[in-house]
Amino acid sequence: MEQAPNVDTVRKLVTQYSNWGRWGDDDQVGTLNHVTPDDVVRAAGCIRSGKRISLALPFDASGPQTGGFGRFNPIHLMFRDGGDIISGTIVDDFYGGRDRHIRGTDDMIIMPLQSGTQWDSLSHILFENKMYNGYPAEHVTSKGATRNDIRQAADRTAGRGVLLDVARFKGVPALEAGYAISAEDLAGCADAQGVEVGRGDFVLVRTGQLEERRGNWGDYAGGPAPGLGFASIPWVAETEIAGLATDTWGMEVLPNETPDVFQPLHIVLLVGMGLYIGEIFDLQALAEDCADDGQYDFFFCAPPLPFSRAVGSPVNPIAVK
Amino acid sequence: MEQAPNVDTVRKLVTQYSNWGRWGDDDQVGTLNHVTPDDVVRAAGCIRSGKRISLALPFDASGPQTGGFGRFNPIHLMFRDGGDIISGTIVDDFYGGRDRHIRGTDDMIIMPLQSGTQWDSLSHILFENKMYNGYPAEHVTSKGATRNDIRQAADRTAGRGVLLDVARFKGVPALEAGYAISAEDLAGCADAQGVEVGRGDFVLVRTGQLEERRGNWGDYAGGPAPGLGFASIPWVAETEIAGLATDTWGMEVLPNETPDVFQPLHIVLLVGMGLYIGEIFDLQALAEDCADDGQYDFFFCAPPLPFSRAVGSPVNPIAVK
Amino acid sequence: MEQAPNVDTVRKLVTQYSNWGRWGDDDQVGTLNHVTPDDVVRAAGCIRSGKRISLALPFDASGPQTGGFGRFNPIHLMFRDGGDIISGTIVDDFYGGRDRHIRGTDDMIIMPLQSGTQWDSLSHILFENKMYNGYPAEHVTSKGATRNDIRQAADRTAGRGVLLDVARFKGVPALEAGYAISAEDLAGCADAQGVEVGRGDFVLVRTGQLEERRGNWGDYAGGPAPGLGFASIPWVAETEIAGLATDTWGMEVLPNETPDVFQPLHIVLLVGMGLYIGEIFDLQALAEDCADDGQYDFFFCAPPLPFSRAVGSPVNPIAVK
Amino acid sequence: MEQAPNVDTVRKLVTQYSNWGRWGDDDQVGTLNHVTPDDVVRAAGCIRSGKRISLALPFDASGPQTGGFGRFNPIHLMFRDGGDIISGTIVDDFYGGRDRHIRGTDDMIIMPLQSGTQWDSLSHILFENKMYNGYPAEHVTSKGATRNDIRQAADRTAGRGVLLDVARFKGVPALEAGYAISAEDLAGCADAQGVEVGRGDFVLVRTGQLEERRGNWGDYAGGPAPGLGFASIPWVAETEIAGLATDTWGMEVLPNETPDVFQPLHIVLLVGMGLYIGEIFDLQALAEDCADDGQYDFFFCAPPLPFSRAVGSPVNPIAVK
């Protein structure tokens, strides 16, 4: 990285770290292949105290979306509710006019799939008109993704999780926007925490930004943020981790390290490497717990909703310690 | 149950099996309280082979909803896709007119929260204008549920899971519609499988109906079905299970055992007991696996999406063995 | 109006100006009854130059909604588009795999019915749990309005229209927020314009506020605004107009003339009188045209979309001169 | 039309009847240009008895859509209703906790823009990757249509309307599915009705099919239907009508007269000629009225909602006689 990175840097890195074909020409889950059954069994060993911690923001109108890329916060609508019960109209409206004593309520949601705590699928990002494993853009039409959709990961995002609390490691409440996390930071943080990171792990990187912005989001979605920089790529590749999530909107450092390419690490990691990327993970409670008990690894279960042909999914990731 | 059950039967059972106040006047999660940290640790011991099995149906237009109660199958919409990439319009439409080499896709969903594999929250059902723990109907307005909403369970639906494959136990591909599963069936099935069911377990009851109807749903949603009958209630109460899910639309037998009350077990179990109920769980793959290896218990992780004030949530339940 | 108005003032005015029962106990369109076939024929006489002027704001994401009362700007989504055509995927996705040479595009909308230029139906406002003509609140359930819904007006909102350009009459670009328009203002404006207002007319009152705020809406939706005040009510009643619309969010002056009642004229006019009220009408082009040619009346055709059970409707009102 | 028509026939007809460039290279409204101010004034002369007739189907769940092309019937949702009023929760939920005596209700809609009575915009159909006036497919992206969108017609679809009641002319309740209406039929029907059709008219062709299918739609949407055939094209061109609507799903005869091209008249008329096409118009009441009074022309006002970048719009067309 002697000279300023540009699109050629990205091209080179995509090639260098490419996993295309590594798990077959028809693979659709990328680094999730790193997790073996044995890893899952070993991950169970991280369950020691029986704590279960949710890493999802609530999904509601107070979420972080401010309209970027057409995304909005979830719109929640009741279509059968207590008012219908109190007024008695529910009997006619829902129970055919005969009162059979039950009263139910029901609701619906309208939401961009990437409006809150979420997984990107491997069809979410393309580079030079191709997605992970070389599938061309024709595979994502108005009807959705016919390759690399989120359904592929329905049963794959469980295993060993590791929190890397980089903010705490650096002794700050939150890394500054624009701070590019390096391999050295990640390895140093793991060392300081006394935890090893290896093949098949799901790594959660805490920058502190979500906590800093919670409830007063401002430009959290799409604005300047700390996050992974080019210098973290070798670490991500060499550790052979299965997935990586942050408490930021976009995983990587913003502004990006090159003005020529937007979200270049998405290109290298998601398109090239086939890395599953999680965003807007709420790591506050987990980080406090890990600092308390000194245990930074856990059983991690973060199942996406298997929407057919979807390019992402909201998720409620659970850390079990 | 000497004489035909009616609404008074239901009233009596609600009272008899009520857990209102058992975990405090402000409790909002009911039987999920049965799970202790120790249970979670013990559940980890069920992870032996590292298999991960998803119990969710795909969420898409081919789902089982046919309009009952105003529910419809999920509507999935792309709002940034491969067509925009191929045509090149994405640069202007989403990237401000300057090509910075990344290409993204994005999508959204419109769906009733209970249109597929799902958890009912404890605000989903009321009886005589009250929900679990005595909260009145005023707590579910057009703005949603201010008590017993699904967010309460965000970090609670993980622990030991047990499959009771009642269809297999009875030697049939699927129980007949109208078959009322009894305590004897459940206990007998557990015995036959060589598995114990106890406090804090999540019990998954397989009737075989989902497999019978898959892709050709007919009246699966709301029509005749096998399911739990009145005679199962004591077993559910005495085992002190944390949650119960079936592969049917509505958990309990349909037609109901009394014409006077619709879904009476929802009233007794969900309203009275505060039982977390899962529906439309796809248990086929799990059942086959359990039959193969003879292991009917597993680590169960089925996190709802924490929609604020929602009365239910789609879920992708994961069984880890 | 000697002393400060309060809720009793409103109660008295509702009674005084009530049209409940005037057109039968089952009437559901209120003042739209003022329009007779002869009025429609006479209105045709206003068509002199053949100009057609739309009074609707565009319906899109740049609309005036900022979240008040849960309203948002329309969300427009393509589900078949040029990208599918260019990539060729449309043949498989929409035309069954066989190319029959046509290419279509398609789209959908998600919108609150009162998010832009709109009619209130007579089920939109209630007072003391009753709507126009005495129908109780039980007639508006989660399934919609079974009385006074917007469908009732499907063929009724056409006739003679009159613009009262009060801003121009007062010699200002826009009336100040908080300015309460009086009967004197309305009558004086009509006089100055040389136009008569009478039974069955649709009166459009221009305050100028929409033009002042266009594209930079701020608190246009729900914030301070000029509009009709208590002192306008007798004029509205005595003229026997069929409908009234303004270029503001809420027709009446804000802050309201009494702190005790929110939108009191909605109560008196819509609930009591059964007046059809239009809001967020874009009167700029019409006002300029009227000022140019001195003709302030026109044929008015503003058909709501007949959504069954809806309490309002977006509308594209047309003035034909 | 000696030999069986095929795609070359369509190509030839598109060229032969093309209006590309006729109203300038930047025209976006096609045949709506045929209406002059004088025509509008003359159309006013059709208003004789003061009758106003809506030509829209109700927009609701009972509409004709059965899923073809991803279209569904409108989903109407209340988000503030009488239940909230009766329970009193509305004060907290919507009025900030202070009772200011007003009670409001509110609702929203989710709908494909072409799910009911509707206008096609000139960006709805393309042929060989071009739409009317030669604009390429790149002008309809996931963000909508930047040429020929429905907003262009916001103030244009008013003028003289003429009903051609072809079913009545042929002496049948409804034309048979597959019947191709010819120029002879149209001219003969006009003659028999004693009405002239000419430049700038909006022509409504009644087949009777909607009435036959009302409430029991079956394959109305997309299935076999009577409608315009190739042999009607010269009449449509030579009369120089401004718009054409039918009471069928798709305006033209189905099955189409060539198996090679789906909806070939959409290509010739909409893409080539720039004709505004209306579909699913409910012509029953109008037809009965016209048969009664013998007056088949009227003032026609059918304003689309000006959705920005939309390729179609629901409409409530009004005939005023």
Tab-separated table of N, CA and C in Angstrom, chain A residues 72 75 78-81 84 87 89 93-94 110 138-144 146 309, chain C residues 72 75 78-81 84 87 89 93-94 110 138-144 146 309:
chain	number	residue	atom	x	y	z
A	72	PHE	N	-35.598	3.136	4.664
A	72	PHE	CA	-36.357	3.821	5.718
A	72	PHE	C	-36.493	2.879	6.904
A	75	ILE	N	-41.890	0.178	9.134
A	75	ILE	CA	-43.234	0.702	9.362
A	75	ILE	C	-44.076	-0.454	9.901
A	78	MET	N	-50.675	-2.372	12.916
A	78	MET	CA	-51.617	-3.338	13.477
A	78	MET	C	-52.807	-3.447	12.524
A	79	PHE	N	-53.249	-4.664	12.251
A	79	PHE	CA	-54.494	-4.768	11.485
A	79	PHE	C	-55.587	-5.523	12.236
A	80	ARG	N	-55.333	-5.809	13.487
A	80	ARG	CA	-56.335	-6.349	14.406
A	80	ARG	C	-55.781	-6.000	15.771
A	81	ASP	N	-56.535	-5.288	16.584
A	81	ASP	CA	-55.924	-4.792	17.811
A	81	ASP	C	-56.922	-4.681	18.955
A	84	ASP	N	-60.356	-3.012	18.502
A	84	ASP	CA	-61.392	-3.872	17.920
A	84	ASP	C	-62.004	-4.782	18.974
A	87	SER	N	-64.177	-2.452	21.420
A	87	SER	CA	-65.415	-2.013	20.776
A	87	SER	C	-66.309	-3.193	20.409
A	89	THR	N	-66.110	-4.911	17.738
A	89	THR	CA	-66.247	-5.066	16.288
A	89	THR	C	-65.465	-6.262	15.757
A	93	ASP	N	-65.793	-8.495	12.289
A	93	ASP	CA	-64.730	-8.248	11.310
A	93	ASP	C	-63.824	-9.453	11.103
A	94	PHE	N	-63.608	-10.232	12.158
A	94	PHE	CA	-62.629	-11.310	12.045
A	94	PHE	C	-63.171	-12.694	12.374
A	110	ILE	N	-43.540	-3.282	7.068
A	110	ILE	CA	-42.998	-2.876	5.778
A	110	ILE	C	-41.581	-2.412	6.073
A	138	GLU	N	-27.000	-10.458	-14.044
A	138	GLU	CA	-28.288	-10.956	-14.515
A	138	GLU	C	-28.984	-11.812	-13.462
A	139	HIS	N	-28.240	-12.247	-12.462
A	139	HIS	CA	-28.849	-13.085	-11.438
A	139	HIS	C	-29.561	-12.293	-10.349
A	140	VAL	N	-29.566	-10.974	-10.457
A	140	VAL	CA	-30.384	-10.185	-9.515
A	140	VAL	C	-31.330	-9.305	-10.321
A	141	THR	N	-32.555	-9.762	-10.490
A	141	THR	CA	-33.531	-9.033	-11.289
A	141	THR	C	-34.568	-8.382	-10.369
A	142	SER	N	-35.586	-7.792	-10.967
A	142	SER	CA	-36.677	-7.247	-10.158
A	142	SER	C	-37.381	-8.328	-9.348
A	143	LYS	N	-37.156	-9.571	-9.682
A	143	LYS	CA	-37.723	-10.690	-8.932
A	143	LYS	C	-36.778	-11.195	-7.850
A	144	GLY	N	-35.618	-10.571	-7.734
A	144	GLY	CA	-34.693	-10.983	-6.693
A	144	GLY	C	-33.508	-11.759	-7.214
A	146	THR	N	-31.189	-14.901	-7.902
A	146	THR	CA	-31.259	-16.340	-8.143
A	146	THR	C	-29.947	-17.045	-7.821
A	309	ARG	N	-34.748	-15.341	-2.504
A	309	ARG	CA	-34.186	-14.381	-3.462
A	309	ARG	C	-33.811	-13.031	-2.845
C	72	PHE	N	-46.351	9.397	6.213
C	72	PHE	CA	-45.066	9.514	5.522
C	72	PHE	C	-45.351	9.799	4.055
C	75	ILE	N	-44.171	5.948	-0.951
C	75	ILE	CA	-43.035	5.113	-1.307
C	75	ILE	C	-43.379	4.427	-2.627
C	78	MET	N	-40.749	0.203	-8.251
C	78	MET	CA	-40.876	-0.513	-9.519
C	78	MET	C	-40.737	-2.003	-9.251
C	79	PHE	N	-41.596	-2.810	-9.850
C	79	PHE	CA	-41.342	-4.248	-9.736
C	79	PHE	C	-41.168	-4.929	-11.101
C	80	ARG	N	-41.094	-4.134	-12.116
C	80	ARG	CA	-40.736	-4.598	-13.461
C	80	ARG	C	-40.240	-3.338	-14.145
C	81	ASP	N	-39.036	-3.321	-14.656
C	81	ASP	CA	-38.510	-2.045	-15.129
C	81	ASP	C	-37.553	-2.213	-16.306
C	84	ASP	N	-34.713	-4.823	-16.220
C	84	ASP	CA	-35.101	-6.189	-16.584
C	84	ASP	C	-35.179	-6.356	-18.097
C	87	SER	N	-31.418	-6.217	-19.490
C	87	SER	CA	-30.688	-7.452	-19.181
C	87	SER	C	-31.339	-8.669	-19.834
C	89	THR	N	-33.737	-10.362	-18.617
C	89	THR	CA	-34.300	-11.284	-17.626
C	89	THR	C	-35.819	-11.233	-17.576
C	93	ASP	N	-38.664	-13.907	-16.189
C	93	ASP	CA	-39.304	-13.512	-14.937
C	93	ASP	C	-40.785	-13.185	-15.100
C	94	PHE	N	-41.147	-12.652	-16.258
C	94	PHE	CA	-42.529	-12.195	-16.404
C	94	PHE	C	-43.269	-12.805	-17.584
C	110	ILE	N	-46.897	2.634	-1.765
C	110	ILE	CA	-47.265	2.482	-0.357
C	110	ILE	C	-47.468	3.903	0.149
C	138	GLU	N	-67.839	2.949	16.439
C	138	GLU	CA	-67.785	1.516	16.098
C	138	GLU	C	-67.805	1.307	14.581
C	139	HIS	N	-68.175	2.324	13.855
C	139	HIS	CA	-68.202	2.168	12.405
C	139	HIS	C	-66.847	2.372	11.733
C	140	VAL	N	-65.820	2.634	12.517
C	140	VAL	CA	-64.464	2.671	11.933
C	140	VAL	C	-63.571	1.705	12.703
C	141	THR	N	-63.416	0.518	12.163
C	141	THR	CA	-62.628	-0.516	12.831
C	141	THR	C	-61.290	-0.683	12.114
C	142	SER	N	-60.537	-1.681	12.545
C	142	SER	CA	-59.286	-1.993	11.831
C	142	SER	C	-59.550	-2.404	10.392
C	143	LYS	N	-60.776	-2.710	10.071
C	143	LYS	CA	-61.147	-3.065	8.702
C	143	LYS	C	-61.635	-1.849	7.910
C	144	GLY	N	-61.675	-0.686	8.541
C	144	GLY	CA	-62.089	0.511	7.825
C	144	GLY	C	-63.475	0.990	8.230
C	146	THR	N	-67.333	1.698	7.899
C	146	THR	CA	-68.547	1.145	7.292
C	146	THR	C	-69.636	2.204	7.116
C	309	ARG	N	-64.145	1.601	2.258
C	309	ARG	CA	-63.955	1.781	3.705
C	309	ARG	C	-62.837	2.755	4.072
